[in-house]
mmCIF file of C-alpha atoms in Angstrom:
data_model
loop_
_atom_site.group_PDB
_atom_site.id
_atom_site.type_symbol
_atom_site.label_atom_id
_atom_site.label_comp_id
_atom_site.label_asym_id
_atom_site.label_seq_id
_atom_site.Cartn_x
_atom_site.Cartn_y
_atom_site.Cartn_z
ATOM 1 C CA MET A 1 14.500 26.827 6.338
ATOM 2 C CA SER A 2 16.655 24.020 6.386
ATOM 3 C CA SER A 3 18.944 22.822 9.503
ATOM 4 C CA GLY A 4 20.973 20.618 6.684
ATOM 5 C CA GLY A 5 19.695 17.838 8.796
ATOM 6 C CA VAL A 6 17.862 14.525 7.714
ATOM 7 C CA GLY A 7 14.178 14.314 8.603
ATOM 8 C CA PHE A 8 12.612 11.050 10.050
ATOM 9 C CA VAL A 9 8.857 10.800 10.572
ATOM 10 C CA GLY A 10 7.269 7.542 12.057
ATOM 11 C CA LEU A 11 9.507 5.608 14.315
ATOM 12 C CA GLY A 12 7.137 2.391 14.741
ATOM 13 C CA ILE A 13 8.363 -1.231 14.040
ATOM 14 C CA MET A 14 10.133 -0.362 10.911
ATOM 15 C CA GLY A 15 11.087 3.723 11.553
ATOM 16 C CA GLN A 16 12.838 2.647 14.272
ATOM 17 C CA GLY A 17 15.453 0.523 12.309
ATOM 18 C CA MET A 18 15.531 2.411 9.670
ATOM 19 C CA ALA A 19 16.469 5.595 11.611
ATOM 20 C CA SER A 20 19.032 3.442 13.384
ATOM 21 C CA ARG A 21 20.494 2.584 10.155
ATOM 22 C CA LEU A 22 20.909 6.236 8.838
ATOM 23 C CA LEU A 23 22.782 6.899 12.005
ATOM 24 C CA SER A 24 25.046 4.228 12.042
ATOM 25 C CA GLU A 25 25.883 4.666 8.253
ATOM 26 C CA GLY A 26 26.694 8.259 8.772
ATOM 27 C CA ILE A 27 23.925 9.257 6.652
ATOM 28 C CA ALA A 28 22.744 11.264 9.554
ATOM 29 C CA GLY A 29 23.895 12.162 12.998
ATOM 30 C CA SER A 30 26.403 14.711 13.155
ATOM 31 C CA ALA A 31 26.384 18.431 14.165
ATOM 32 C CA ASP A 32 26.427 19.507 10.462
ATOM 33 C CA LYS A 33 23.593 16.643 9.303
ATOM 34 C CA PRO A 34 21.644 16.025 12.432
ATOM 35 C CA LEU A 35 18.868 13.162 12.083
ATOM 36 C CA VAL A 36 15.720 15.422 13.046
ATOM 37 C CA VAL A 37 12.463 13.388 14.022
ATOM 38 C CA TRP A 38 9.001 13.319 15.164
ATOM 39 C CA ASN A 39 6.693 10.459 15.862
ATOM 40 C CA ARG A 40 3.303 10.373 17.365
ATOM 41 C CA THR A 41 4.258 8.826 20.366
ATOM 42 C CA PRO A 42 7.262 10.791 21.751
ATOM 43 C CA SER A 43 8.881 8.349 23.661
ATOM 44 C CA LYS A 44 10.235 6.326 20.753
ATOM 45 C CA CYS A 45 12.216 9.503 19.748
ATOM 46 C CA GLU A 46 13.722 9.484 23.376
ATOM 47 C CA SER A 47 14.341 5.675 22.965
ATOM 48 C CA LEU A 48 15.947 6.642 19.728
ATOM 49 C CA ILE A 49 18.633 9.197 21.161
ATOM 50 C CA ALA A 50 19.117 6.467 24.195
ATOM 51 C CA SER A 51 19.965 3.994 21.476
ATOM 52 C CA HIS A 52 22.710 6.614 20.067
ATOM 53 C CA PRO A 53 24.302 8.441 22.556
ATOM 54 C CA ASP A 54 26.919 9.744 20.434
ATOM 55 C CA LYS A 55 24.685 11.090 17.237
ATOM 56 C CA VAL A 56 23.083 14.407 16.854
ATOM 57 C CA ILE A 57 19.207 13.830 16.797
ATOM 58 C CA GLU A 58 16.557 16.702 17.175
ATOM 59 C CA ILE A 59 13.321 16.010 18.058
ATOM 60 C CA LYS A 60 10.612 18.317 16.734
ATOM 61 C CA GLY A 61 7.116 19.087 18.014
ATOM 62 C CA SER A 62 5.316 18.288 14.849
ATOM 63 C CA ALA A 63 5.869 16.368 11.365
ATOM 64 C CA LYS A 64 5.737 20.272 9.743
ATOM 65 C CA GLU A 65 8.646 21.243 11.588
ATOM 66 C CA VAL A 66 10.480 18.454 10.348
ATOM 67 C CA VAL A 67 9.852 18.968 6.819
ATOM 68 C CA GLU A 68 10.692 22.792 7.380
ATOM 69 C CA CYS A 69 13.895 21.839 8.626
ATOM 70 C CA CYS A 70 14.954 19.339 6.269
ATOM 71 C CA ASP A 71 15.741 18.952 2.646
ATOM 72 C CA VAL A 72 14.527 15.397 2.328
ATOM 73 C CA THR A 73 12.123 14.014 4.955
ATOM 74 C CA TYR A 74 11.549 10.186 4.822
ATOM 75 C CA CYS A 75 8.311 8.935 6.061
ATOM 76 C CA MET A 76 7.131 5.678 7.593
ATOM 77 C CA LEU A 77 3.716 5.304 9.352
ATOM 78 C CA SER A 78 1.928 1.975 9.900
ATOM 79 C CA THR A 79 -1.471 2.277 8.068
ATOM 80 C CA PRO A 80 -3.491 4.368 5.342
ATOM 81 C CA GLU A 81 -5.184 6.295 8.207
ATOM 82 C CA ALA A 82 -2.208 7.206 10.145
ATOM 83 C CA SER A 83 -0.387 8.184 7.009
ATOM 84 C CA ARG A 84 -3.056 10.553 6.071
ATOM 85 C CA MET A 85 -3.590 12.142 9.487
ATOM 86 C CA VAL A 86 0.504 12.790 9.641
ATOM 87 C CA PHE A 87 0.386 13.880 5.951
ATOM 88 C CA GLU A 88 -2.485 16.212 5.994
ATOM 89 C CA ALA A 89 -2.770 17.494 9.690
ATOM 90 C CA GLU A 90 -2.477 21.505 10.208
ATOM 91 C CA ASP A 91 0.852 20.498 11.664
ATOM 92 C CA GLY A 92 1.686 17.686 9.151
ATOM 93 C CA VAL A 93 4.023 16.872 6.374
ATOM 94 C CA LEU A 94 2.406 18.419 3.814
ATOM 95 C CA ALA A 95 1.919 21.667 5.969
ATOM 96 C CA GLY A 96 5.938 22.111 5.673
ATOM 97 C CA VAL A 97 6.367 21.439 2.067
ATOM 98 C CA ALA A 98 8.153 24.413 0.350
ATOM 99 C CA ASP A 99 10.068 24.807 -2.935
ATOM 100 C CA GLY A 100 12.854 22.686 -3.055
ATOM 101 C CA LYS A 101 11.721 20.070 -0.231
ATOM 102 C CA SER A 102 11.749 16.296 -0.846
ATOM 103 C CA VAL A 103 8.995 13.572 0.670
ATOM 104 C CA VAL A 104 10.231 10.159 0.524
ATOM 105 C CA ASP A 105 7.087 7.846 1.661
ATOM 106 C CA CYS A 106 8.100 4.449 2.751
ATOM 107 C CA ALA A 107 4.620 3.196 3.751
ATOM 108 C CA THR A 108 2.551 0.695 2.041
ATOM 109 C CA LEU A 109 -0.667 2.592 1.039
ATOM 110 C CA ALA A 110 -3.183 2.264 -2.078
ATOM 111 C CA VAL A 111 -2.020 3.790 -5.217
ATOM 112 C CA GLU A 112 -4.685 6.485 -5.126
ATOM 113 C CA ASP A 113 -3.034 7.619 -1.994
ATOM 114 C CA MET A 114 0.452 7.706 -3.418
ATOM 115 C CA VAL A 115 -0.987 9.683 -6.162
ATOM 116 C CA ARG A 116 -2.662 12.079 -4.092
ATOM 117 C CA MET A 117 0.379 12.754 -1.784
ATOM 118 C CA HIS A 118 2.774 13.507 -4.767
ATOM 119 C CA ASN A 119 0.117 15.843 -6.200
ATOM 120 C CA ALA A 120 0.021 17.703 -3.051
ATOM 121 C CA VAL A 121 3.640 17.891 -2.712
ATOM 122 C CA ALA A 122 3.960 19.072 -6.328
ATOM 123 C CA ASP A 123 1.607 21.892 -5.853
ATOM 124 C CA LYS A 124 3.591 23.148 -3.373
ATOM 125 C CA GLY A 125 6.818 23.050 -5.183
ATOM 126 C CA GLY A 126 7.872 20.135 -3.586
ATOM 127 C CA ARG A 127 9.162 16.792 -4.939
ATOM 128 C CA PHE A 128 7.746 13.121 -3.743
ATOM 129 C CA LEU A 129 9.236 9.703 -4.139
ATOM 130 C CA GLU A 130 7.305 6.651 -3.057
ATOM 131 C CA ALA A 131 9.360 4.050 -2.097
ATOM 132 C CA PRO A 132 7.529 1.164 -0.329
ATOM 133 C CA VAL A 133 9.776 -1.569 1.257
ATOM 134 C CA SER A 134 9.833 -5.182 1.173
ATOM 135 C CA GLY A 135 11.026 -6.583 4.605
ATOM 136 C CA SER A 136 10.432 -6.361 8.249
ATOM 137 C CA LYS A 137 11.570 -5.520 11.222
ATOM 138 C CA VAL A 138 14.749 -7.427 11.300
ATOM 139 C CA PRO A 139 15.801 -6.521 7.821
ATOM 140 C CA ALA A 140 14.703 -2.821 8.584
ATOM 141 C CA ALA A 141 17.302 -2.702 11.563
ATOM 142 C CA MET A 142 20.071 -4.780 9.586
ATOM 143 C CA GLY A 143 19.782 -2.340 6.213
ATOM 144 C CA GLN A 144 18.446 -5.469 4.301
ATOM 145 C CA LEU A 145 15.048 -3.714 3.070
ATOM 146 C CA ILE A 146 14.097 -3.634 -0.822
ATOM 147 C CA PHE A 147 12.974 -0.429 -1.755
ATOM 148 C CA LEU A 148 10.350 -0.272 -4.598
ATOM 149 C CA CYS A 149 10.018 3.324 -5.978
ATOM 150 C CA GLY A 150 8.012 5.593 -7.906
ATOM 151 C CA GLY A 151 8.138 9.076 -8.700
ATOM 152 C CA SER A 152 10.580 11.832 -9.165
ATOM 153 C CA LYS A 153 13.533 9.982 -10.888
ATOM 154 C CA ASP A 154 15.670 12.930 -9.542
ATOM 155 C CA VAL A 155 15.074 12.361 -5.927
ATOM 156 C CA PHE A 156 15.722 8.538 -6.416
ATOM 157 C CA ASP A 157 19.238 9.253 -8.166
ATOM 158 C CA GLU A 158 19.992 11.789 -4.837
ATOM 159 C CA VAL A 159 18.948 9.222 -2.429
ATOM 160 C CA GLU A 160 19.789 5.784 -3.771
ATOM 161 C CA GLY A 161 23.423 5.887 -3.196
ATOM 162 C CA GLY A 162 23.042 7.561 0.312
ATOM 163 C CA ALA A 163 20.233 6.859 2.528
ATOM 164 C CA LEU A 164 18.716 4.101 0.623
ATOM 165 C CA LYS A 165 21.876 2.039 0.555
ATOM 166 C CA ALA A 166 22.268 2.736 4.163
ATOM 167 C CA MET A 167 18.859 1.302 4.920
ATOM 168 C CA GLY A 168 18.462 -1.309 2.061
ATOM 169 C CA LYS A 169 20.149 -3.838 -0.023
ATOM 170 C CA ALA A 170 18.299 -2.957 -3.366
ATOM 171 C CA SER A 171 16.324 -0.257 -4.663
ATOM 172 C CA HIS A 172 14.279 -0.278 -7.878
ATOM 173 C CA PHE A 173 13.062 2.904 -9.826
ATOM 174 C CA LEU A 174 9.600 1.405 -11.340
ATOM 175 C CA GLY A 175 8.286 4.494 -13.105
ATOM 176 C CA GLU A 176 5.769 7.131 -12.225
ATOM 177 C CA VAL A 177 4.061 7.381 -9.016
ATOM 178 C CA GLY A 178 1.777 4.313 -8.265
ATOM 179 C CA TYR A 179 4.176 1.609 -9.637
ATOM 180 C CA GLY A 180 6.184 1.128 -6.524
ATOM 181 C CA THR A 181 3.029 0.693 -4.581
ATOM 182 C CA ARG A 182 1.728 -1.618 -7.221
ATOM 183 C CA ALA A 183 5.234 -3.637 -7.129
ATOM 184 C CA LYS A 184 4.893 -3.894 -2.890
ATOM 185 C CA LEU A 185 1.284 -4.976 -3.185
ATOM 186 C CA VAL A 186 2.244 -7.734 -5.504
ATOM 187 C CA VAL A 187 5.115 -9.004 -3.455
ATOM 188 C CA ASN A 188 3.443 -8.581 0.172
ATOM 189 C CA SER A 189 0.216 -10.467 -1.099
ATOM 190 C CA LEU A 190 2.348 -13.206 -2.421
ATOM 191 C CA MET A 191 4.036 -13.260 0.846
ATOM 192 C CA GLY A 192 0.814 -13.781 2.667
ATOM 193 C CA THR A 193 -0.467 -16.204 0.381
ATOM 194 C CA MET A 194 2.651 -18.372 1.162
ATOM 195 C CA VAL A 195 2.349 -18.417 5.005
ATOM 196 C CA ALA A 196 -1.708 -19.047 4.631
ATOM 197 C CA ALA A 197 -0.693 -22.487 2.633
ATOM 198 C CA PHE A 198 2.437 -22.988 4.680
ATOM 199 C CA SER A 199 0.097 -23.051 7.716
ATOM 200 C CA GLU A 200 -2.515 -25.227 6.062
ATOM 201 C CA SER A 201 0.308 -27.401 5.407
ATOM 202 C CA LEU A 202 1.622 -27.602 8.693
ATOM 203 C CA SER A 203 -1.705 -28.159 10.101
ATOM 204 C CA LEU A 204 -2.482 -31.105 7.952
ATOM 205 C CA SER A 205 1.150 -32.490 9.000
ATOM 206 C CA GLU A 206 0.223 -32.237 12.424
ATOM 207 C CA SER A 207 -3.488 -33.855 11.750
ATOM 208 C CA VAL A 208 -2.184 -36.889 9.999
ATOM 209 C CA GLY A 209 0.527 -37.669 12.818
ATOM 210 C CA LEU A 210 3.625 -36.263 10.743
ATOM 211 C CA ASP A 211 6.080 -34.017 13.137
ATOM 212 C CA PRO A 212 6.042 -30.455 11.496
ATOM 213 C CA VAL A 213 9.362 -29.672 12.488
ATOM 214 C CA LYS A 214 10.688 -32.614 10.107
ATOM 215 C CA MET A 215 8.376 -31.387 7.551
ATOM 216 C CA ILE A 216 9.921 -28.340 7.683
ATOM 217 C CA GLU A 217 13.240 -29.555 7.318
ATOM 218 C CA VAL A 218 11.713 -31.871 4.185
ATOM 219 C CA ILE A 219 10.488 -28.719 2.606
ATOM 220 C CA GLY A 220 13.465 -26.854 3.244
ATOM 221 C CA GLN A 221 15.324 -29.274 0.790
ATOM 222 C CA GLY A 222 13.202 -29.383 -2.035
ATOM 223 C CA ALA A 223 12.343 -26.970 -4.742
ATOM 224 C CA ILE A 224 9.671 -25.129 -2.833
ATOM 225 C CA GLN A 225 11.978 -24.039 -0.099
ATOM 226 C CA SER A 226 11.783 -20.593 1.020
ATOM 227 C CA PRO A 227 13.546 -18.080 3.424
ATOM 228 C CA VAL A 228 10.057 -17.172 4.655
ATOM 229 C CA TYR A 229 9.414 -20.748 5.540
ATOM 230 C CA ALA A 230 12.798 -21.625 7.497
ATOM 231 C CA LEU A 231 12.464 -18.075 9.162
ATOM 232 C CA LYS A 232 8.951 -18.856 10.045
ATOM 233 C CA GLY A 233 8.226 -22.466 10.519
ATOM 234 C CA PRO A 234 9.826 -23.242 13.795
ATOM 235 C CA LYS A 235 8.414 -20.492 16.111
ATOM 236 C CA MET A 236 5.423 -21.158 14.237
ATOM 237 C CA VAL A 237 5.071 -24.875 15.520
ATOM 238 C CA LYS A 238 6.393 -23.301 19.016
ATOM 239 C CA GLY A 239 3.597 -20.806 19.190
ATOM 240 C CA ASP A 240 6.077 -17.889 19.009
ATOM 241 C CA HIS A 241 4.476 -14.951 16.987
ATOM 242 C CA ALA A 242 6.403 -11.923 18.341
ATOM 243 C CA PRO A 243 5.564 -9.235 15.917
ATOM 244 C CA ASN A 244 8.054 -8.568 13.085
ATOM 245 C CA PHE A 245 5.386 -7.829 10.838
ATOM 246 C CA PRO A 246 1.862 -7.696 12.636
ATOM 247 C CA LEU A 247 -0.634 -9.868 11.137
ATOM 248 C CA LYS A 248 -3.171 -6.663 10.685
ATOM 249 C CA HIS A 249 -0.665 -4.724 8.777
ATOM 250 C CA ALA A 250 -0.124 -8.092 6.455
ATOM 251 C CA HIS A 251 -3.954 -8.210 6.063
ATOM 252 C CA LYS A 252 -4.248 -4.548 5.259
ATOM 253 C CA ASP A 253 -1.752 -5.114 2.326
ATOM 254 C CA MET A 254 -3.330 -8.158 0.860
ATOM 255 C CA LYS A 255 -6.835 -6.386 1.075
ATOM 256 C CA LEU A 256 -5.086 -3.545 -0.747
ATOM 257 C CA ALA A 257 -3.964 -6.236 -3.198
ATOM 258 C CA CYS A 258 -7.273 -7.725 -3.778
ATOM 259 C CA ASP A 259 -8.770 -4.473 -4.567
ATOM 260 C CA MET A 260 -6.420 -3.927 -6.965
ATOM 261 C CA ALA A 261 -6.693 -6.980 -9.015
ATOM 262 C CA ARG A 262 -10.512 -6.447 -8.970
ATOM 263 C CA GLU A 263 -10.045 -2.980 -10.397
ATOM 264 C CA ALA A 264 -7.524 -4.701 -13.272
ATOM 265 C CA GLY A 265 -9.672 -7.261 -14.065
ATOM 266 C CA ALA A 266 -6.947 -10.010 -12.864
ATOM 267 C CA GLU A 267 -7.737 -13.305 -11.755
ATOM 268 C CA PHE A 268 -6.783 -13.314 -8.309
ATOM 269 C CA ALA A 269 -9.056 -16.151 -6.826
ATOM 270 C CA VAL A 270 -6.132 -17.898 -4.414
ATOM 271 C CA THR A 271 -4.936 -14.742 -2.936
ATOM 272 C CA GLU A 272 -8.472 -13.411 -2.178
ATOM 273 C CA LYS A 273 -8.927 -16.779 -0.271
ATOM 274 C CA ALA A 274 -5.682 -16.382 1.841
ATOM 275 C CA GLU A 275 -6.993 -12.770 2.494
ATOM 276 C CA GLU A 276 -10.323 -14.241 3.982
ATOM 277 C CA VAL A 277 -8.125 -16.253 6.221
ATOM 278 C CA PHE A 278 -5.998 -13.602 7.589
ATOM 279 C CA LEU A 279 -9.210 -11.280 8.115
ATOM 280 C CA ALA A 280 -10.741 -14.349 9.963
ATOM 281 C CA ALA A 281 -7.577 -14.367 12.238
ATOM 282 C CA MET A 282 -7.468 -10.261 12.675
ATOM 283 C CA GLU A 283 -11.035 -10.596 13.945
ATOM 284 C CA ASP A 284 -10.880 -13.842 16.222
ATOM 285 C CA GLY A 285 -11.458 -12.240 19.462
ATOM 286 C CA GLU A 286 -10.872 -15.761 21.218
ATOM 287 C CA LEU A 287 -7.065 -16.160 19.444
ATOM 288 C CA ASN A 288 -6.236 -12.444 19.709
ATOM 289 C CA VAL A 289 -3.346 -12.415 17.215
ATOM 290 C CA ALA A 290 -4.065 -8.859 15.092
ATOM 291 C CA ASP A 291 -1.304 -7.206 16.818
ATOM 292 C CA GLU A 292 1.005 -10.407 16.476
ATOM 293 C CA ASP A 293 3.361 -11.816 13.452
ATOM 294 C CA PHE A 294 1.552 -12.819 10.503
ATOM 295 C CA SER A 295 2.319 -15.968 11.161
ATOM 296 C CA ALA A 296 -0.080 -16.257 13.406
ATOM 297 C CA VAL A 297 -2.453 -17.031 10.724
ATOM 298 C CA PHE A 298 -1.446 -20.551 11.944
ATOM 299 C CA GLU A 299 -3.523 -20.293 14.881
ATOM 300 C CA ARG A 300 -6.250 -19.506 12.977
ATOM 301 C CA VAL A 301 -6.022 -22.485 10.642
ATOM 302 C CA LYS A 302 -5.115 -25.158 13.500
ATOM 303 C CA LYS A 303 -8.364 -23.686 15.228
ATOM 304 C CA GLU A 304 -10.638 -24.430 12.154
ATOM 305 C CA SER A 305 -8.726 -27.760 11.682
ATOM 306 C CA LYS A 306 -9.833 -29.041 15.067
ATOM 307 C CA THR A 307 -13.476 -27.754 14.700
ATOM 308 C CA GLU A 308 -14.722 -28.776 11.448
#
């Protein structure tokens, strides 16, 4: 059973922007190719329709119904727990898989999670592509994500020039299932470690009487300049941590990367220390920044600097 539509499951911080790109770039949203959606919070589906009144968007009652109606379904869930629940539920993604169905999962999970989902989809005659993304809320809305893919090369070839191009600026096929996730964890753990170190540098600047805004300018003029520092730095010193990539999700990725490094026997001490800083920030009830942007790790660093 297929409507000829494109499926999308999960319309959170990332999914909303990604689905909007499928609509604005003409990949889906027409009478003959509607965007077929489901979200755990139904109001997110209604918001998508309100934002695109000229597009054809169908809301289904379950993830299973979305997969049943579409040849290809994209999934973007926020956490491993949410992903597993939506995938394995009685009316979830897997329940809708049959011969010829393709699932493209864009979440950041553990390697074993992706392998498990791939095997389950394949056992039912479907095809699976892991496609975790590098990028946050704004890149998702602007179609500037980077897709790190593994699994079915056939599915990758079919979607790369259409949907993935609409949602991203680059797509990489890295081999069998698991290698996309490995790459994503390397990228996100490095990013988290960079922001933790940057937080310490800004806090130190303030502690010794330097203007942190001036120091951001200085850093941006040298070999250590980074778009992350340029984007996050001015907001950090103002205490603006409106979430583009929530701290709790950043910590989740860093923890997964640390686990991966431990299993591989790889030296990862610097990142492990940064993960501890993120965990402390996430669990700090006084700061209450778990749902704020991951740049809010700066608040924990500042707090520790004042109490030591």
